[in-house]
Structure formats: C-alpha cells, structure tokens
Amino acid sequence: MKNIRSCEEIGILQHDLDELQKSDMHADDYKNTSAILRTRLERLLKERELRKSSRSTQTDDFHGNDNSSNNNNNNNTIGNRKIFSTGTHPDEELRIHPPTNSQRLLVVANRLPVSATRKGDASWQLEMSVGGLVSALLGITEFETRWIGWAGVNVTNEIGKKSLTKALADKRCVPVFLDEDLVNLYYNGYCNNILWPLFHYLGLPQEDHLATTRSFQSQFDAYKKANQLFADVVSEHYIEGGVIWCHDYHLMFLPKYLKERNNKMKVGWFLHTPFPSSEIQRTLPSRSELLRAVLVADLVGLSGLGKKSALSRVLSWTDGQTVCLSRPGVYLGWDTRLFWTGQTVYGQIVSPMPNGDSIDANMCYIYVSFHTYDYARHFVSACTRILGLEGTPDGVEDQGKLTRVAAFPIGIDPGRFIRAIQLPQIKEHIKELEERFVGRKVTLGVDRLDMIKGIPQKILAFEKFLEENPDWHDKVVLLQIAVPTRTDVPEYQKLTCQVHEIVGRINGRFGSLTTVPIHHLDRSLDFHGLCALYAITDVALITSLRDGMNLVSYEFVACQASKKGVLILSEFAGAAQSLGAGAILVNPWNITEVASSIGYALNMPAEEREKRHHHNFVHVTSHTSQEWAETFVSELNDTIVEAQLRIRQIPPLLETNEAVDRYLDSNNRLLILGFNSTLTEPMDTGRQFDQFKEMEPRLHPEAKEALKRLCDDPKTTVVILSGSHHSVLDKNFGELNIWLAAEHGVFLRTPNKKWTRNMPQVHMDWVDSVKHVFEYFTERTPRSQFELRETSLVWNYKYADIEFGRLQAKDMLQHLCTGPISNASVEVVQGGRSVEVRTTGVTKGAGIKRILGQVIHYKDTREPIDYVLCVGHFLPKDEDLYTFFEPEPPTPVRSSLSTPVNGSSSDRNGSTGHKKSHPFPPSNSKHISNGDKKDATPSILDLNSNNYFSCSVKRKRSSARYLLSSSADVVSLLKQMADVL
C-alpha cells in the first residue's frame, strides 16, 4: 500500500526532515515545536486533499466508461479480481489480474466466499455465498488477496481435494479440508452452540445441561484442532511481509498457532459479532484460554480504542507512550522525535527502519479490532477482570506487552449498489415493483431468520402501528425477507413457526381479498432483486436484538439516491453507532416505541428525510469496505514501527550460562534477591486469584536447597531484600544463614539471626491518620486489605474488582494528599494495584548502601566485591537498586538485542572492563554502618561491567539490564550456581 503519493508530498516530507535535523530541542520542549507541527498539519491536509482527488478521479473514470461498466457491473469480485458473473457459469468469468507490487493479504475465515457442489470425480460448481463479510470484502482492490477457508463440503478422497483446490485457486481461494465429524463438533457444536449464543447475550445452552457438559470438552478440543488445520494452510501460503487477517469467533486460537509456526507473521483478528460484557464472558468454561490465545503475541501493536478518522489517528497519542505511526510525517512524543517516510524511521532513540528479515525472531504482531467501541471496551474489561491484566486507553498490557484494541466499523462497496441501480434490468424491476405497490408506502425488513434479528418484535410493532392508525391499513405494506438458516435446529424451526403464525394472524385481521399488510418470504433474493427492493422502499425497519454491525442498513442507504427513505435502526445493532445521527434509533423490545417510530417515519417531511439520508449517505460512501481494509492493514503494518520502539525498552533475556561462568570465575560474590514474585512459589495461572494462598507468600520449594548451598560458600554473600515485614522473611528463611533486609532495607538480619535497625529513627506521627484512611477504604472495597509495617502502610486491592479498585485508589490518593500527609515527610508509592505510604528516602537503592556497610563489617571483608547479581520484581520506585551498581550511565540505544538495556560492556572507544568503585572503607572504620562515608582507602566494591547482572522478574518495563520470565527461572539460575560450587 502506497503511503507517499506525489512528488509534492515527498518534498513536504523532506522539508520536515530538514527541520527536524536542524533542531536540537528536547522532545518535550514545546516552545520549539511549532514549525514542525505546522508542517505536519500541512502534510495531513494535503493527504486529505489527495484522497478526495483520488475518489473524484475514480468517479470520473467510472462515468467516462458507462458502456464498460454496464457490461461488467454484475460481476462479483473478491479481493482484486472477479470471482464470477452473477447468473453465469463460473467458466465464463472475466479475469482481472492482481495489482503489481501490492502487499499480500491472506483473509482467513471459517467459510470461503463461494460454496462448492460436486458434479463429478474432478468437477465442481462454485456459487457465490451471502453474508456481511463477503459483501464488505467485495470492494477490496489494493492488495494481492487470498481467501482461506472451508468450502462447505466434505471431501474424503485425494482426487476430489486436488480438483477442488485447483478450481478454487483460479479464484484466489484456498480450501481448508475438514471432515464431517470435526465440522459437527467444531462448527455446529462449539462455534454455533457455545460461542455464538454467548457472544449474542443468549447465554450457554440450558436444555439437557448434563449432556452439554459432557460434550463440551470434546467440542472445545475439536475447535482447537480445526484452528490448527487452518494454521497449517495459512503457513503454506504466507510470504514474508504479508498480512494475515483472521475473522470472527471461529478462529480465536489461530493467532496463537500462527505465532508458534512463525514469529515474524503480522496477524490481525477481527470480530464481526458483538463481544459480550465480562459478566457474560466469564461464564464460559474456556474463557481464559480463548482470551490468551488472542493476546499470545510477544509484542502486539494496535490502534487505540474508539472509532477515529484517519486524521485523528495521526494527530493524537498518549504522553509517555510510544507513538503509533499510522501515516508518514513528523511525530513528537514524550521521549522521542521521529520522522517516517513510509520506509525509514529517523529519531533520537531509533535506528533506520529494518526490513522484515531483521525483525527480532521473538516478535509477533497481532491486531485485535472490533466493529464498535462498546465491543472493544468489553474485550478490554474481560481481559482485565478474567485474566487480571492491565487495561489501558490503548488496549491490554501484560508486563510490557501491549495488545492494542481498536474499533473499526466495517463498510460495504457502495459503488456496486449505486451502479446496479442504473442497470436497465434493475430499472425495469423497480418499475414493476412500483406498479405492484402503487398507492402504498413500502416498509422493508431484510434479515436472516434468526433469534437475534428481532423479526417477531418487528412484526408485532407493525401490528401495533396498524391498530393505532386505521387510516394506514390500505396505504402501507411490510415486506419481510427472512433468509432461512440452520433449518435443522429445533430452536430455529420453532422460530419459523412462530413468525408464520404471527404473520397469518395479522394478515387475517387487517387484510382483504385483494391486499394483505405483510408480505413474508422465507427465501433469499438475488442481488438485482434486492437492489430493486431497496430502491422502492420508503422505510427500512431493522430491529435486531443484538447484532455485530448489520450491513443491510448500509446497502439500503446506498440504493436510496432518489427515494431518500427513512432508516429505523435498532440501538443494539453495531451500525447504530455509525448511522445513529441519520436514522431513527429504537429499542426493539419496546413495541410501542417501534410502532410510534414507524408512524413518524411514514409522515416525515421531505426536507427532514433528505437531511437524514444525506448524513447517512455521506458516511456510507466515505467509510467503505476498501477504506476499512486499507485502514486495518495500514494500522497493522504500523505495529512493526511501534514494536521496534518498544522492544528497545525491554531487557533481553538473561544468558544464564554466562552469568554462571562469571560467577564461578569471581572471588567475592554478592547476590541480592527479592522475595515476592522472585522466590515465591508459582500460583496456578489457570485459575482465578486465590486470595487465601497469595496473602501468605511462601518460598519456592525448590529454592531452599540452592540457597543453603550458596550461603554456605565463603565467597558468596546472599541478601534477601524485600518490602515485606521481618516476620514474613523469618518464616520463610529463618533456618538459613542468610542476610535478610525487611521493609526495603530498614531492618536487617545478619546470618547469626539478629535483627537490627538499619536506618536512623524517623518521626512516624503520621501513621495513625493514614491508618484510619486505609481502614475506611478497606471497609468500602471488598477483598481489599492493608498491611501495617513499622515504617510504612500498604493498601492492596489486587483481589478486588479492578475498575472499582482503581476508582477507590484514586479517591484515596486525593484524600491523602489534601489531608493526612499534606505536610508529612512521606512518599506515596503507587503500584499496579496497591498504594503504599512510606517514610521519605526509604528505597531499596538507599537501603543497599547501609546493607553493604554492615556486610563488610560483619565479614571483615578485605577482598573487593567483583561479582553482583541483583534479581527482583521491584516497583519502579525501588529500581534505583539496579542503577546503584551500574558502572556508567545507561546507554540510550542498544546496538543489538543481546546488549543489555542499561550499562555497557565497552566504552566509546571499544575498550572493555568498566568498573564501579564505591568509597566503602575497610572494616576498621568507626562508622561502617552508614556505608556512604568518603575515604581515600581502596574501595571494597571493584566491579567489572561484565560481572554485573541486574535482572527484572516478569516486569518488562524496567531499568534492569536483563529479564527473567518467572520465579522458576530464578530458582533454576540459583541451582546452576550452586551446582558449580
């Protein structure tokens, strides 16, 4: 997809780059940004003009080739080529070659856009399928598109598979072969019987509950197996640099399986149904697995929540967050200045944009998007409440991994309908229909015969209208097209009988020998017949009880150029958020309201009708399927840029062999270890938080033996540095000859098991007032708790409702800062789900100075410490511990992913062996416990840069040099060190 469209635009971009290169301002120096910002705005306005000009040119080309259009406009296309001509044999299709140098787009959906019928051993007849996704993707022409999916037929022999694959290949479709049993369990079972009802707020099946429970696991296993088969086929047809676009709830496991095969893939997942609230989603037994399958990528880049125009997507970002580059131009952020031409990124913290081959192999790009903001918000809420992850304005974050969640309302190809209305055969059909319903207003409903479409409610509302408006009995007719679906399912058979009964009763009550008020058809119409119906309709009535989008409303608007009919739209349809201003929104459950709206629409003045139609028409023609696909793929491509920026802030995984080898080669080693989430036993991640177990952290059962052996080594000093109370550390490490530092180093226990205070006494007169506040919020916040320590208080809401806990924490902070601690010498440290009030100056970095002094004095150390391992899951406030041992200031850019984030093993001249020396005097100092006294004597800390390993556990946004994924990795590292002794 081209981002730079003219020489003039390239000139503007080059001017921006010159301005940026001339400037030496800081990223947050807003006084100097006006020139670049103005230039950027000029470029955006220019691109907007180019878009309009491009559309105008396309329109002129169409009107200048009427004959060609009339000959070909009944040809259906998918991607960038025609599938076949409606009403003709597939062999007679007109072929269109894909555009050259276009990006490959693999559209992966449960069903192909064509249905296959076998005519012989090696012969197939292909027919166009119907559906919103097919309709929307008909207009995509800018990509080299392949559609991957199930052909809807069971093929058992190799001859049939090869012949069908060949027939579909001519139409750029790729089949996934599923056997009959798998389809029954995967599609009819898990997809249609479990996920579809749940996503539409119908709940899990209640009838024959025990049988459903027994069959659930087999259906779920089949669902995962089918997703594996889809992943196999996608992997075969993927080419480097392409985009994989997965569609709908049938393929929620597909992003995970694709990542397992190739981490460089760019994968998008789009949900076409509603996504339910977390209260509905949490009833699903496999809730966590499905959500994590979508969020599985190592690094995920997505656009922000909400429906934004192309302009606003470029102009807005969140301070402190990485800028998502969705258009060429100059971008200013909190900590970076970037310039992007579409191929290269320039800036303070990034190097030239790498090609696809140089992207880190551990990176995978997943794009999660929805039709409307409500669905996106529900998805974020489900990840927060069910998985315990962090919901942000950008999406979902898990220890530095960001999944951007976006709302992209789907569109249609309006030109296809506008052109169809001008066809002679459709004009003739329109004339016939107008003569058939002369003197009567036409109200139209086009739906699948489905529970969520609200057809009974629609018909009952029409009956209510006829009851209240007898003058309209012979002046209005309801045409209801109900396309049969799942006719073998008892619930759908029951719905069909119910609708037929209501229609018959109303027609018998208000009809006559010559006319009836309702014409109900249990069948689908061809494209021409549907366009003709749209064109003669006065009022379109869409009463969905729950609908992902509903593109019937878009199609109706596109065909209403002359009639300018009124759209009555359910507020529970996704389209209501797009067309709500021009439509009459109704609650389909309120029969009286819908009946009143029908009357209002039929009597609406022509001027108001025209204004409403104009609003909707502008939206439908500007938010097309082509624009939808271009925006989606553009945003997905931009995740590469953001991923490169983010990965530079993520420490690389620790090479444990190197850490162990250097440990073995050193003579005086210092190991500083955290406790919580560092040495604690792992929790069962497959279950919800077990508050009872997690309230009492326990040492990992495999860590004790390794720690004992390390503590017994005379060359090794092990310090457990934690924010916990000393009683917690005593309970877990009491029997070991180990150094324990409680409450961030304020209290210290020597190996002889004697606790001492490690910092001067401070005033704690603020404690009682803060304690009252914490008690109050603990009572108001279920499942929250607070801990009273000797130098701090901690309020934890990890187990409370996430959103409510955040609101309570915000309220607490406001109250604390304006009341109890306004004049106190304290600091408020806000964790992920905790609030801590501690004495000023109490941090792990400050505490380590005094701890080192005590260690030197206790051990009568003569030889300098030449190896330091510092490992923990610390709050940002306490990460000064990592930087305390750094031999030199952190390097802003890492030359490679294997280089530590902070610190360096070589100086500017390429030499190695930087050392850090702290002025700790030898053990005969009188004030050794203070640890920070300057002295001319040799330092006790003589640390080579290569012998310092600072490691963050799970927390990827860290100033540490390296990363360890879990407490199990920490224990494994300690075991390796103990084994080499």
mmCIF file of C-alpha atoms in Angstrom, residues 62-63 66 68-76 86 135 138 412-431 526-536 555-562 617:
data_model
loop_
_atom_site.group_PDB
_atom_site.id
_atom_site.type_symbol
_atom_site.label_atom_id
_atom_site.label_comp_id
_atom_site.label_asym_id
_atom_site.label_seq_id
_atom_site.Cartn_x
_atom_site.Cartn_y
_atom_site.Cartn_z
ATOM 1 C CA PHE A 62 -16.491 5.360 -13.992
ATOM 2 C CA HIS A 63 -18.794 7.875 -15.618
ATOM 3 C CA ASP A 66 -20.514 3.704 -18.900
ATOM 4 C CA SER A 68 -17.827 -0.968 -19.959
ATOM 5 C CA SER A 69 -19.440 -0.599 -16.581
ATOM 6 C CA ASN A 70 -22.805 -1.711 -17.822
ATOM 7 C CA ASN A 71 -21.260 -4.804 -19.289
ATOM 8 C CA ASN A 72 -19.326 -5.786 -16.207
ATOM 9 C CA ASN A 73 -21.036 -4.355 -13.162
ATOM 10 C CA ASN A 74 -22.885 -7.561 -12.399
ATOM 11 C CA ASN A 75 -19.561 -9.295 -11.915
ATOM 12 C CA ASN A 76 -18.809 -10.046 -8.293
ATOM 13 C CA THR A 86 -23.860 -13.334 -11.377
ATOM 14 C CA SER A 135 -20.289 -8.149 0.958
ATOM 15 C CA LEU A 138 -16.038 -7.408 -2.400
ATOM 16 C CA ILE A 412 -19.608 -2.014 2.042
ATOM 17 C CA ASP A 413 -18.734 -1.224 -1.562
ATOM 18 C CA PRO A 414 -21.401 1.445 -2.158
ATOM 19 C CA GLY A 415 -20.389 1.900 -5.773
ATOM 20 C CA ARG A 416 -21.505 -1.646 -6.506
ATOM 21 C CA PHE A 417 -25.058 -0.789 -5.405
ATOM 22 C CA ILE A 418 -25.100 2.684 -6.948
ATOM 23 C CA ARG A 419 -24.040 1.258 -10.299
ATOM 24 C CA ALA A 420 -26.545 -1.578 -10.052
ATOM 25 C CA ILE A 421 -29.471 0.841 -9.645
ATOM 26 C CA GLN A 422 -28.609 2.282 -13.066
ATOM 27 C CA LEU A 423 -28.811 -1.067 -14.859
ATOM 28 C CA PRO A 424 -31.707 -1.379 -17.346
ATOM 29 C CA GLN A 425 -32.842 -4.723 -15.926
ATOM 30 C CA ILE A 426 -32.973 -3.346 -12.381
ATOM 31 C CA LYS A 427 -34.765 -0.200 -13.534
ATOM 32 C CA GLU A 428 -37.335 -2.430 -15.145
ATOM 33 C CA HIS A 429 -37.676 -4.434 -11.949
ATOM 34 C CA ILE A 430 -38.110 -1.215 -9.946
ATOM 35 C CA LYS A 431 -40.865 -0.119 -12.283
ATOM 36 C CA ASP A 526 -30.590 -12.320 -5.858
ATOM 37 C CA PHE A 527 -28.512 -9.156 -5.927
ATOM 38 C CA HIS A 528 -30.615 -7.428 -8.577
ATOM 39 C CA GLY A 529 -33.894 -8.179 -6.862
ATOM 40 C CA LEU A 530 -32.564 -6.952 -3.525
ATOM 41 C CA CYS A 531 -31.323 -3.669 -5.025
ATOM 42 C CA ALA A 532 -34.713 -3.091 -6.635
ATOM 43 C CA LEU A 533 -36.471 -3.647 -3.296
ATOM 44 C CA TYR A 534 -34.085 -1.242 -1.539
ATOM 45 C CA ALA A 535 -34.764 1.387 -4.208
ATOM 46 C CA ILE A 536 -38.580 1.388 -3.837
ATOM 47 C CA GLU A 555 -26.992 -1.304 1.493
ATOM 48 C CA PHE A 556 -30.379 0.372 1.910
ATOM 49 C CA VAL A 557 -28.796 3.821 2.181
ATOM 50 C CA ALA A 558 -26.625 3.206 -0.895
ATOM 51 C CA CYS A 559 -29.721 2.441 -3.015
ATOM 52 C CA GLN A 560 -31.796 5.412 -1.858
ATOM 53 C CA ALA A 561 -30.433 8.190 -4.066
ATOM 54 C CA SER A 562 -33.865 9.049 -5.492
ATOM 55 C CA PHE A 617 -25.158 8.548 2.541
#
